mmCIF file of C-alpha atoms in Angstrom:
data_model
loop_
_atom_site.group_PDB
_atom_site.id
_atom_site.type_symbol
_atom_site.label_atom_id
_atom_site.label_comp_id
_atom_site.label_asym_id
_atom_site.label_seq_id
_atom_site.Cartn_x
_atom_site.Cartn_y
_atom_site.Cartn_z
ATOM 1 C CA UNK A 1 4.378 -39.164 -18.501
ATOM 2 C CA UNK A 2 1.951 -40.929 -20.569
ATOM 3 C CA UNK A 3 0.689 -39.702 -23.826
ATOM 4 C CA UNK A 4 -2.791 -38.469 -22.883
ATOM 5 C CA UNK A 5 -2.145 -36.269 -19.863
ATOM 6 C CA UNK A 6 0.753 -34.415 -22.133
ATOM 7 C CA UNK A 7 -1.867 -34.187 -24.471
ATOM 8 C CA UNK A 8 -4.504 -32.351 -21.973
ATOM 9 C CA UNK A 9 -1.490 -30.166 -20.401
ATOM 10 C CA UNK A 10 -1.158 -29.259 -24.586
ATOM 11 C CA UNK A 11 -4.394 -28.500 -24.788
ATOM 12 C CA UNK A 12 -4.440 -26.177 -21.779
ATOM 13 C CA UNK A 13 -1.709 -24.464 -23.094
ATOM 14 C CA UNK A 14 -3.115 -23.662 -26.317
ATOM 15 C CA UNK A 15 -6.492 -22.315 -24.505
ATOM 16 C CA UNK A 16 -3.984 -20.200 -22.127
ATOM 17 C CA UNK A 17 -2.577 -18.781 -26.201
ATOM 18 C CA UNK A 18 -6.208 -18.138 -27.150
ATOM 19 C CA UNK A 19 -7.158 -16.587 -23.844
ATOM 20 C CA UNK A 20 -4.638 -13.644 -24.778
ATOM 21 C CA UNK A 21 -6.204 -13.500 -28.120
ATOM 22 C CA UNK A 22 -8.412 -10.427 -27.234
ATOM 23 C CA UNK A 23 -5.384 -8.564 -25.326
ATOM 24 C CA UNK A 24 -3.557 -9.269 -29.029
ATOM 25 C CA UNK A 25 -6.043 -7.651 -30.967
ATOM 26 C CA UNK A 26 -6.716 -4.677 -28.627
ATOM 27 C CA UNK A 27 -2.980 -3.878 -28.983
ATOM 28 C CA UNK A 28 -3.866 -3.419 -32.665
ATOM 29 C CA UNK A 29 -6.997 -2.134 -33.020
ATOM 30 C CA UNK A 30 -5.890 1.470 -32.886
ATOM 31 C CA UNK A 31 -4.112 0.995 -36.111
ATOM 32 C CA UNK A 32 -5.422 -1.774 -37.927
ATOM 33 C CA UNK A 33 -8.501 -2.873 -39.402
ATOM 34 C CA UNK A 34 -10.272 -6.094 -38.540
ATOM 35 C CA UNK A 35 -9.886 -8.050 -41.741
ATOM 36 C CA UNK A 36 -6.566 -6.800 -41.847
ATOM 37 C CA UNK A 37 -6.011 -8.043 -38.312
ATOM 38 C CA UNK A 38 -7.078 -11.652 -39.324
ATOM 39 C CA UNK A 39 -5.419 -12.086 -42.603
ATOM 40 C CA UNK A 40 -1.969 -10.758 -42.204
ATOM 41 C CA UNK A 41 -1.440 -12.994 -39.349
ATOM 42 C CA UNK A 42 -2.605 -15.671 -41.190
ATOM 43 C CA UNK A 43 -0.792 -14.668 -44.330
ATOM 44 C CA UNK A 44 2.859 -14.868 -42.743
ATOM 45 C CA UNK A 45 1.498 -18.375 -41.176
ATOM 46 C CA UNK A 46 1.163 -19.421 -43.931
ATOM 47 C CA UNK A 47 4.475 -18.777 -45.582
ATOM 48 C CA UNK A 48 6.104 -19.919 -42.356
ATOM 49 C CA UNK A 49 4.503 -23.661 -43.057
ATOM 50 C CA UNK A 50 5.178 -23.952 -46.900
ATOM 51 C CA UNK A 51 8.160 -26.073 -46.939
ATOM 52 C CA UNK A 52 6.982 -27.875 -44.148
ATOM 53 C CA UNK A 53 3.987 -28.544 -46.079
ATOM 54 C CA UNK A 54 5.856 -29.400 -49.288
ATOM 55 C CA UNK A 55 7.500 -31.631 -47.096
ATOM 56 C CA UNK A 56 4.915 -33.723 -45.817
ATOM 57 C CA UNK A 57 3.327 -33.689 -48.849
ATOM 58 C CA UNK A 58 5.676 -35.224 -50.941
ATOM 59 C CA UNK A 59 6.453 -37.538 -47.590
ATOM 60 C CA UNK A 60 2.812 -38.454 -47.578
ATOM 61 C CA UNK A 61 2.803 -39.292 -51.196
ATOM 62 C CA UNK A 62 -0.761 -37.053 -51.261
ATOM 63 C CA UNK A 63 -1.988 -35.835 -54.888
ATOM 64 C CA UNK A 64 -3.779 -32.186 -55.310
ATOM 65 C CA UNK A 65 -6.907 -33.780 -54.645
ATOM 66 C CA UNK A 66 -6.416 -35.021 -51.652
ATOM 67 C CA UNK A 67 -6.175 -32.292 -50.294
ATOM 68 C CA UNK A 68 -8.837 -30.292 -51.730
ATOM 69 C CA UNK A 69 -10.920 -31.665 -48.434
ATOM 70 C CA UNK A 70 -9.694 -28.586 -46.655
ATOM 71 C CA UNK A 71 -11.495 -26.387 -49.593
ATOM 72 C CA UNK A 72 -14.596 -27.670 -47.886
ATOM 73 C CA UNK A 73 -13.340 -27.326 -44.252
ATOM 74 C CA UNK A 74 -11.993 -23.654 -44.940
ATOM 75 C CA UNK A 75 -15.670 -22.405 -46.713
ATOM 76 C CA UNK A 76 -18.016 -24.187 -45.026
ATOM 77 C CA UNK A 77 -16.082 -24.042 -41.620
ATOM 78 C CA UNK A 78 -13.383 -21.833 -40.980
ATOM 79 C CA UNK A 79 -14.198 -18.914 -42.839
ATOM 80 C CA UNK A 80 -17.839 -18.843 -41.514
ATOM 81 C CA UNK A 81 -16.532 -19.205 -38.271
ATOM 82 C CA UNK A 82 -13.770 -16.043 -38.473
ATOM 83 C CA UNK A 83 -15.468 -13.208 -40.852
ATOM 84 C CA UNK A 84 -19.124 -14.220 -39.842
ATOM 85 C CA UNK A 85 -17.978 -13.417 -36.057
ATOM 86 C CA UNK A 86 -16.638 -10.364 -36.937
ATOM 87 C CA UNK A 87 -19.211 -9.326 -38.590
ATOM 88 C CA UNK A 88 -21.953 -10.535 -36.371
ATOM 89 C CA UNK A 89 -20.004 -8.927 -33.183
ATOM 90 C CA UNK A 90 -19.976 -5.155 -35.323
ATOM 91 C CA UNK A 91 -24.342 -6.138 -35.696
ATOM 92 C CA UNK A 92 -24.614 -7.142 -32.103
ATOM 93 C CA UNK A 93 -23.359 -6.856 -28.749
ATOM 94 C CA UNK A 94 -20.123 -8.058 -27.122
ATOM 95 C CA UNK A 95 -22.182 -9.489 -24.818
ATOM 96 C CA UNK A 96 -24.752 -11.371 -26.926
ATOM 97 C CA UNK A 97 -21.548 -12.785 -28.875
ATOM 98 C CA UNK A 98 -19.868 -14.192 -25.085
ATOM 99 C CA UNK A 99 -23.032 -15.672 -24.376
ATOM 100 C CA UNK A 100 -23.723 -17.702 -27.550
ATOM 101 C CA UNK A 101 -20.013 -18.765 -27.780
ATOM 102 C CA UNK A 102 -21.907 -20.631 -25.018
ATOM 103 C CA UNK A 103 -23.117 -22.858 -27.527
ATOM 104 C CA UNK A 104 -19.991 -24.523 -29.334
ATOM 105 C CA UNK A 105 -19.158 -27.658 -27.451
ATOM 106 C CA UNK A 106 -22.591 -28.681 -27.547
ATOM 107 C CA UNK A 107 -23.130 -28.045 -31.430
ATOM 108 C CA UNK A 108 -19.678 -29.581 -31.694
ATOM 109 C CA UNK A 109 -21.339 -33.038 -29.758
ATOM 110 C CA UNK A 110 -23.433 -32.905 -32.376
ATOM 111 C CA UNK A 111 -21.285 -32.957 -35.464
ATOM 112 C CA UNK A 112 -19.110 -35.200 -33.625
ATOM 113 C CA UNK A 113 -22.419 -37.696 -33.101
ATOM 114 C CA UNK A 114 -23.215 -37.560 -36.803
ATOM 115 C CA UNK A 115 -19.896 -37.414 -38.479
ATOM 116 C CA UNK A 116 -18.003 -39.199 -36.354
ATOM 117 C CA UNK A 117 -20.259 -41.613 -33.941
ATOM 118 C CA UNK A 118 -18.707 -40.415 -30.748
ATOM 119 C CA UNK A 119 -21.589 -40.502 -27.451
ATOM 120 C CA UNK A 120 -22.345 -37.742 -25.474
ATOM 121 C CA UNK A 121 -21.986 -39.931 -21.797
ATOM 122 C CA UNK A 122 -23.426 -38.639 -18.423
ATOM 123 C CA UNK A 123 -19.859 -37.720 -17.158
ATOM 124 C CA UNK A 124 -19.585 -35.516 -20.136
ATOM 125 C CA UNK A 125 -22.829 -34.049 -19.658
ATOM 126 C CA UNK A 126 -22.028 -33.304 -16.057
ATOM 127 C CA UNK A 127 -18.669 -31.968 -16.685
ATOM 128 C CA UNK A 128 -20.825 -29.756 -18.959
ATOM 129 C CA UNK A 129 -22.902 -28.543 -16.599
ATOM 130 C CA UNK A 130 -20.349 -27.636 -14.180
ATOM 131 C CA UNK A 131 -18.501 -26.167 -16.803
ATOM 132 C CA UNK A 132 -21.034 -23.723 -18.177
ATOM 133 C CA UNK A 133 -22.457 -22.516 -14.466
ATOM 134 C CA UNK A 134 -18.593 -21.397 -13.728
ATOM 135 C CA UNK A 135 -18.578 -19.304 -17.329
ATOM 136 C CA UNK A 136 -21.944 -18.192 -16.017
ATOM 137 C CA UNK A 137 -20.502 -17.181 -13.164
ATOM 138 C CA UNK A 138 -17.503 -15.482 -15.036
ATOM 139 C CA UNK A 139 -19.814 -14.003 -17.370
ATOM 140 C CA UNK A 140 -22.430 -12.304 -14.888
ATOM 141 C CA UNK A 141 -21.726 -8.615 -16.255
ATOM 142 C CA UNK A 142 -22.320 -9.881 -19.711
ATOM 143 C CA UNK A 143 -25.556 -11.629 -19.343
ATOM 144 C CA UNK A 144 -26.535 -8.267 -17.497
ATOM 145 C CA UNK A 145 -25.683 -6.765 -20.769
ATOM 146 C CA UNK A 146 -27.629 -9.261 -23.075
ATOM 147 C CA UNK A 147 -29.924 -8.354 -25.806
ATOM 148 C CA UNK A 148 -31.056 -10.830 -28.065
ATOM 149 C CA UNK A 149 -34.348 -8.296 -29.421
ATOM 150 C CA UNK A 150 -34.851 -8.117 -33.075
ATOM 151 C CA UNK A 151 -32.593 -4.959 -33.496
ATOM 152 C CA UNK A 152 -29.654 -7.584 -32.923
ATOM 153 C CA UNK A 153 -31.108 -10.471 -34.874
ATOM 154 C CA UNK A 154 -28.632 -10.637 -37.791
ATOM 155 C CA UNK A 155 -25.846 -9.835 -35.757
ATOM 156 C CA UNK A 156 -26.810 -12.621 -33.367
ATOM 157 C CA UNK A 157 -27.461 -14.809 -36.306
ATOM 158 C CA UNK A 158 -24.048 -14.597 -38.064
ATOM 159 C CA UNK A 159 -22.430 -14.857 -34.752
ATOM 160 C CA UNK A 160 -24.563 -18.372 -34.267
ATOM 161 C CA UNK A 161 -23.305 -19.546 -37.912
ATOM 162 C CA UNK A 162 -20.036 -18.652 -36.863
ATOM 163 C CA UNK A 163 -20.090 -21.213 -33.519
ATOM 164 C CA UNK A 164 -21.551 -23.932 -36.115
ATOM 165 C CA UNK A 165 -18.682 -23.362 -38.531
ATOM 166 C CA UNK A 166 -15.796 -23.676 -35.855
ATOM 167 C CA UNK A 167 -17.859 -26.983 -34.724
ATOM 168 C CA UNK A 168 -18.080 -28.285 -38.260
ATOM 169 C CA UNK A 169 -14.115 -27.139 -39.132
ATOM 170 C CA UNK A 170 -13.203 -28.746 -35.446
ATOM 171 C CA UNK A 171 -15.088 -32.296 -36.204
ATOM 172 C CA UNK A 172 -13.908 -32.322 -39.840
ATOM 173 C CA UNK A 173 -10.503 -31.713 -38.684
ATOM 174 C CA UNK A 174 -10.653 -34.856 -36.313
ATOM 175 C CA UNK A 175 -12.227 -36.961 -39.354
ATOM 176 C CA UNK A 176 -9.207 -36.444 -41.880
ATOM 177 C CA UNK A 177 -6.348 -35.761 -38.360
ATOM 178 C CA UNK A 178 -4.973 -39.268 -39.167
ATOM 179 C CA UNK A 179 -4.220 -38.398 -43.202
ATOM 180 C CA UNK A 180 -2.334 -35.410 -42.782
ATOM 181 C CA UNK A 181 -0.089 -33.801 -40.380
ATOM 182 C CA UNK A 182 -0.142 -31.145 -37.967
ATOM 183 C CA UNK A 183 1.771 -29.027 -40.328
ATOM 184 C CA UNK A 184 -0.434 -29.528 -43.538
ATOM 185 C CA UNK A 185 -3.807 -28.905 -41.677
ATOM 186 C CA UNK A 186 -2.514 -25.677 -40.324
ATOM 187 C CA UNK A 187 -0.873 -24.815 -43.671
ATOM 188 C CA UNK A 188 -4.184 -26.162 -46.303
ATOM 189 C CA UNK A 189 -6.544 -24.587 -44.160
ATOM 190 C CA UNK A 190 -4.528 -20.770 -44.009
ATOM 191 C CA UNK A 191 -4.243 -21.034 -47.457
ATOM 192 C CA UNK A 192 -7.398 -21.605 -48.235
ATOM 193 C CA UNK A 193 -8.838 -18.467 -45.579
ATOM 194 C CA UNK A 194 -6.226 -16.260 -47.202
ATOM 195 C CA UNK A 195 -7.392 -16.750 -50.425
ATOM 196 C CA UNK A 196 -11.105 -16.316 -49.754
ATOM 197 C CA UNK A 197 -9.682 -13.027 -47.262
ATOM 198 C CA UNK A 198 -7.776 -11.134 -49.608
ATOM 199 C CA UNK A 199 -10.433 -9.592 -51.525
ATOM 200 C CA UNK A 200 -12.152 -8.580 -48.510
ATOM 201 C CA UNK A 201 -8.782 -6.663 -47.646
ATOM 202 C CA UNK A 202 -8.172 -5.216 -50.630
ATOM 203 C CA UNK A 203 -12.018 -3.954 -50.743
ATOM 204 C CA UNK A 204 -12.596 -2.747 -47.176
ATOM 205 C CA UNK A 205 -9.000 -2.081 -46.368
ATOM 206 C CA UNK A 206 -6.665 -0.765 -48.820
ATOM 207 C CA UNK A 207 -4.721 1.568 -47.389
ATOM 208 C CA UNK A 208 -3.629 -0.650 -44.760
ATOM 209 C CA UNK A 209 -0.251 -1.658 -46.515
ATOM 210 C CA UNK A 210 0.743 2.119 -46.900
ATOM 211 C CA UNK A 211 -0.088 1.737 -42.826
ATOM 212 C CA UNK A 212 2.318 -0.778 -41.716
ATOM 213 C CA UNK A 213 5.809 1.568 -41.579
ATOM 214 C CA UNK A 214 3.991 3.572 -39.401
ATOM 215 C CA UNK A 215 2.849 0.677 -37.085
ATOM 216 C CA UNK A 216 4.137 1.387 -33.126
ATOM 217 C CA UNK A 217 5.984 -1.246 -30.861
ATOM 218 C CA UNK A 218 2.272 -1.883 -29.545
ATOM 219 C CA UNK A 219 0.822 -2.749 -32.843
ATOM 220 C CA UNK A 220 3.747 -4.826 -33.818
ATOM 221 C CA UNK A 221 3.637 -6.875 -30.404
ATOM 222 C CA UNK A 222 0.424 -7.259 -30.962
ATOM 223 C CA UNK A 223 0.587 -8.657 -34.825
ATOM 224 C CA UNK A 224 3.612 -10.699 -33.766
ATOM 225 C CA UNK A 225 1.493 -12.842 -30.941
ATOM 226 C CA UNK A 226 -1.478 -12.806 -33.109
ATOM 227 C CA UNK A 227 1.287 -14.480 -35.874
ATOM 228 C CA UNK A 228 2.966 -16.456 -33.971
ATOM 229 C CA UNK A 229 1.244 -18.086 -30.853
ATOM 230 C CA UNK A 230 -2.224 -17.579 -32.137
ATOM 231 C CA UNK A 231 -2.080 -18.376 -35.628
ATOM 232 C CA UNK A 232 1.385 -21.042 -35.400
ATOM 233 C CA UNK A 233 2.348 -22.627 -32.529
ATOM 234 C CA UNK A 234 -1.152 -22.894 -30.708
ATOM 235 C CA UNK A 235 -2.700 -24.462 -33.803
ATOM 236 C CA UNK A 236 -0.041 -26.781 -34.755
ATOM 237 C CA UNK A 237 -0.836 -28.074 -30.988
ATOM 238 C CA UNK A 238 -3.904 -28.125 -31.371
ATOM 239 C CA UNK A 239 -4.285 -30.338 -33.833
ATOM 240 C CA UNK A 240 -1.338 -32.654 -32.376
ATOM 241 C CA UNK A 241 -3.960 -33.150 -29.380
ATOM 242 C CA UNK A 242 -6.799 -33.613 -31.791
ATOM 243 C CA UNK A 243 -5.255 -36.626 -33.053
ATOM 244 C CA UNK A 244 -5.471 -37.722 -29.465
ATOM 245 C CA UNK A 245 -8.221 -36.997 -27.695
ATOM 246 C CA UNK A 246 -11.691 -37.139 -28.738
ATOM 247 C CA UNK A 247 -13.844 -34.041 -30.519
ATOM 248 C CA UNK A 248 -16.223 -33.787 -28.166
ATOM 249 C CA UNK A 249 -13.458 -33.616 -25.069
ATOM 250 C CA UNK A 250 -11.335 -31.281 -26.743
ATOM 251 C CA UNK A 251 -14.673 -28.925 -27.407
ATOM 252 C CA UNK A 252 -15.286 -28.680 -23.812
ATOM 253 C CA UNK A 253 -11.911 -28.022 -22.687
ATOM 254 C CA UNK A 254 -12.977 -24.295 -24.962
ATOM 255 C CA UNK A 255 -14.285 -23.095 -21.315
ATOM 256 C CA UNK A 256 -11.064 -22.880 -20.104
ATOM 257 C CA UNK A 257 -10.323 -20.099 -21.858
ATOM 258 C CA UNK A 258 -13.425 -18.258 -19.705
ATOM 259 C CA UNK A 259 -11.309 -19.808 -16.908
ATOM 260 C CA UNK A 260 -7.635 -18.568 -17.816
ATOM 261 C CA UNK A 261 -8.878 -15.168 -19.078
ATOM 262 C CA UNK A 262 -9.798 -13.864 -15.492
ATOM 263 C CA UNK A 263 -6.253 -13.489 -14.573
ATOM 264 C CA UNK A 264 -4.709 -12.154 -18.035
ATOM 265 C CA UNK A 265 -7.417 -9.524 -17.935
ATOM 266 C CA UNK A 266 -6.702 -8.687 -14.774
ATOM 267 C CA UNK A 267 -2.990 -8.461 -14.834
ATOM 268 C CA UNK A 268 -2.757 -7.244 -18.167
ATOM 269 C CA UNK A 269 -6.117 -4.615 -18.586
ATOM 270 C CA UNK A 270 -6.130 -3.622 -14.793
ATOM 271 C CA UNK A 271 -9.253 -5.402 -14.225
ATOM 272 C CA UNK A 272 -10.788 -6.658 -10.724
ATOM 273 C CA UNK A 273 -11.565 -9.865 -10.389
ATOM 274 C CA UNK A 274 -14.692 -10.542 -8.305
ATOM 275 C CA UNK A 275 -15.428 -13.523 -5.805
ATOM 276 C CA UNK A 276 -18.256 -14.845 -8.153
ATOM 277 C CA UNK A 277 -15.643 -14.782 -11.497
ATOM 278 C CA UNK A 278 -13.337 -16.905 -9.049
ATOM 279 C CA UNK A 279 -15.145 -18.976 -7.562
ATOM 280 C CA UNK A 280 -16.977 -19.657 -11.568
ATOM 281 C CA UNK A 281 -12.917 -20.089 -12.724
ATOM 282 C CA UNK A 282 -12.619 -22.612 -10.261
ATOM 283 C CA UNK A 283 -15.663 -24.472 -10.920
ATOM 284 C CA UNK A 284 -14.262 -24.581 -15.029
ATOM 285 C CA UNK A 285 -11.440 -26.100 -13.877
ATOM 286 C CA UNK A 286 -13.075 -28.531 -11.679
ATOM 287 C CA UNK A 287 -15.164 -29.695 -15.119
ATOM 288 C CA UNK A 288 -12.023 -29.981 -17.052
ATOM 289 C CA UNK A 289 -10.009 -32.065 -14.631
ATOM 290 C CA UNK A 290 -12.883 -34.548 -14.354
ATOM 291 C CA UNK A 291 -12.021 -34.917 -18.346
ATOM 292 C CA UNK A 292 -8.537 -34.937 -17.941
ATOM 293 C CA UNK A 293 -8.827 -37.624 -15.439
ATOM 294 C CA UNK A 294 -11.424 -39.806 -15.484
ATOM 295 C CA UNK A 295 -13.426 -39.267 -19.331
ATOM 296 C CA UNK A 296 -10.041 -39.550 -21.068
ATOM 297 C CA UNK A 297 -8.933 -42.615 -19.315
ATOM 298 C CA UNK A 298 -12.708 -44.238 -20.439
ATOM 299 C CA UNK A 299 -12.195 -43.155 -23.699
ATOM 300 C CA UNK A 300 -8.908 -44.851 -24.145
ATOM 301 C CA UNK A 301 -10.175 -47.877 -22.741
ATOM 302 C CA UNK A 302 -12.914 -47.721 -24.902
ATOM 303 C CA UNK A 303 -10.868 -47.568 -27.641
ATOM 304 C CA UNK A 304 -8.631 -50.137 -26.628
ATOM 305 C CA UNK A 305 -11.986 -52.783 -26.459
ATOM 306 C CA UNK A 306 -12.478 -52.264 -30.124
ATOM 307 C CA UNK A 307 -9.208 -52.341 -31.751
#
């Protein structure tokens, strides 16, 4: 099987991880806290990767400062793009927050045309289009729901700077993916969120640690996932496939997770899945198969003229 389509069936996998990401938290929600939710998670992630890290580090024959790149990354990306989204979603609507989620792979096209040079072609444009009318089309009861008025505007505007961080973190990611492994990306860039996190805990949530004897099965299946698919293995995939494919690609394969929530939702939260939602699931898929097979194999070639 050749490299790129284990890469794409990698990259599906780790949207079909995120797609449970909302099931995850609503497991926990009864007894933890948002911030709480994000940085313990993150926390044990972190001390999973450390001698990995150490390892790849000393491998790599990196110096501190090479790896203070991921100071900016974390700040100016990641961080943005976790607490600003929580925050924005408590200001605003669930539904406002669906909709402009909307908006990542084409800020990410963006970055990826100014940091990195990469073209937004008609195929991708296309695959766009047909991508975003089946979210549409999965997302009809939330667009019902909308409300972008003025007594939403700061919610809707932190939830916005969140989509630009997670573009910016995503294309900076790809920029410096062929200096460090999958490992230290993962690792620099948890240890950099819990660091900027923990005060935030320790402010808003204090009692939580006095909490966590009492946590149920529930909440502990739900902190597990969170820790381990969400926050390790899905992560250290994704930027495996980063390496591969190109930013701009791997932003648009982000619908699938419209696509591959239908069914979770509905087998998991009892929820009916309508004719429109399927037929809109479908039409995702149909967008990201016409990257998988005919955008990647251009931008290999592509790539192969100029080397």
């Amino acid at each position: 099987m050749k490299k790129g389509l284990i890469a794409w069936v990698t990259l599906v996998f780790c949207n079909l991880i995120w797609s449970f990401h909302f099931t995850s938290i609503k497991l926990t929600q009864d007894q933890v806290g948002p911030y709480f939710t994000v940085w313990a998670p993150m926390l044990l992630a972190t001390i999973f990767l450390l001698p990995f890290a150490i390892r790849d580090f000393k491998k790599g024959k990196k110096r501190i400062k090479d790896v203070l790149i991921f100071v900016q990354l974390g700040a100016l990306g990641a961080f943005p793009s976790q607490v600003f989204m929580t925050y924005g979603t408590q200001l605003s609507l669930a539904s406002n927050a669906a909709i402009l989620v909307l908006a990542l792979p084409v800020i990410t096209a963006v970055f990826a045309f100014l940091i990195l040079k990469e073209k937004m072609t008609g195929l991708r444009w296309a695959s766009f289009a047909i991508a975003i009318l089946g979210v549409i089309l999965c997302s009809t009861d939330d667009i019902r729901q909308m409300d972008l008025g003025s007594k939403y505007a700061i919610g809707n505007g932190l939830i916005f700077l969140a989509i630009v961080g997670n573009a910016y973190y995503n294309v900076g990611c790809k920029k410096v993916a062929e200096r460090f492994t999958e490992m230290e990306m993962v690792f620099y860039t948890y240890l950099v969120l819990v660091i900027m996190l923990t005060p935030m805990v320790l402010y808003y949530e204090p009692g939580m640690f006095s909490q966590v004897p009492h946590f149920t099965t529930k909440t502990w299946l739900g902190m597990a996932s969170l820790t381990l698919f969400h926050n390790f293995l899905s992560m250290l995939l994704f930027f495996w496939v980063l390496k591969l494919l190109d930013a701009t690609q791997v932003a648009l394969s982000n619908y699938m997770v419209s696509f591959l929530g239908l069914p979770i939702s509905a087998f998991v939260l009892g929820e009916r899945l309508s004719a429109q939602a399927i037929i809109g699931g479908l039409l995702v898929l149909v967008a990201t198969l016409i990257l998988t097979l005919v955008d990647h194999r251009t931008y290999r070639n592509t790539i192969k003229l100029n080397t």
